[in-house]
Coordinates of C-alpha atoms in Angstrom, one line a residue:
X267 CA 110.2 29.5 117.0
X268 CA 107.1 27.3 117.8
X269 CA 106.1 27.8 114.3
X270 CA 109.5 26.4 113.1
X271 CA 108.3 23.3 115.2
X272 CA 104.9 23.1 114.2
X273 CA 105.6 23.0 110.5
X274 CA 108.8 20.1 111.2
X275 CA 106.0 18.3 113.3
X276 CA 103.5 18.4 110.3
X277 CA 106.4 17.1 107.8
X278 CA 107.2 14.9 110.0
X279 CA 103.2 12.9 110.6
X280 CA 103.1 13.5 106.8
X281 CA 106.5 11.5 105.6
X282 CA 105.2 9.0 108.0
X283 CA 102.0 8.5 106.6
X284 CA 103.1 8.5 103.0
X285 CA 103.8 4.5 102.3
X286 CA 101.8 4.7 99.7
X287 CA 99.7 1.5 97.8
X288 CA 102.3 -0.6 97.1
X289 CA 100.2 -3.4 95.6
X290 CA 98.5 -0.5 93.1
X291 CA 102.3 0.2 92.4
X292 CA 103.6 -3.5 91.5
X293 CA 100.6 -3.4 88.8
X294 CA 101.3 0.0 87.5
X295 CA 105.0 -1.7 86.9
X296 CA 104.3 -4.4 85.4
X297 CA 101.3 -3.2 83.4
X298 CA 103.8 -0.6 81.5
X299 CA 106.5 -3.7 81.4
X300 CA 103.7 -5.3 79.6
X301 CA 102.8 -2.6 77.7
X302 CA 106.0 -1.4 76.7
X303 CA 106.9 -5.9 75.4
X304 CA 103.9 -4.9 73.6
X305 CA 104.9 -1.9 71.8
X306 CA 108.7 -3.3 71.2
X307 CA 107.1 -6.4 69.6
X308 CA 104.8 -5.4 67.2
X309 CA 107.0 -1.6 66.0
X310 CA 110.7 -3.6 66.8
X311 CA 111.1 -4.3 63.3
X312 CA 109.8 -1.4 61.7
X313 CA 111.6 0.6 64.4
X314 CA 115.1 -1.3 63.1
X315 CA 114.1 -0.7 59.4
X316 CA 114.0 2.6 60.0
X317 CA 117.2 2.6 62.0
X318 CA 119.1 1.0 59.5
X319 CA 118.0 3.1 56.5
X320 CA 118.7 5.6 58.7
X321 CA 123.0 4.5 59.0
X322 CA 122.8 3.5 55.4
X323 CA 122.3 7.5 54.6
X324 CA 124.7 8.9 56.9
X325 CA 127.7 6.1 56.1
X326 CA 127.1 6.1 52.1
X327 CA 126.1 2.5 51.5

């Protein structure tokens, strides 16, 4: 039984301690928001070319 304890003890100390970087977070976010503007800017249209060509062939146009 005192094992059963020890072991909820440790999960316990470790959820506590787990915050985590929460400033390293926000720039991970908003580095891939960044990245991902990027991306969507610069392969959008070719990305909607494709997409349309794409409806063209399946509808018959």
């Amino acid at each position: 039984m005192s094992l059963i304890i020890q072991l909820l003890d440790r999960i316990r100390a470790g959820l506590h301690d787990a915050r985590g970087d929460v400033p390293g977070w926000v720039l991970i976010t908003l580095m891939t928001a960044g990245l991902v503007m990027i991306i969507w800017g610069l392969a959008g249209p070719a990305l909607s070319g494709i997409f349309e060509q794409a409806i063209d062939r399946v509808s018959g146009i």
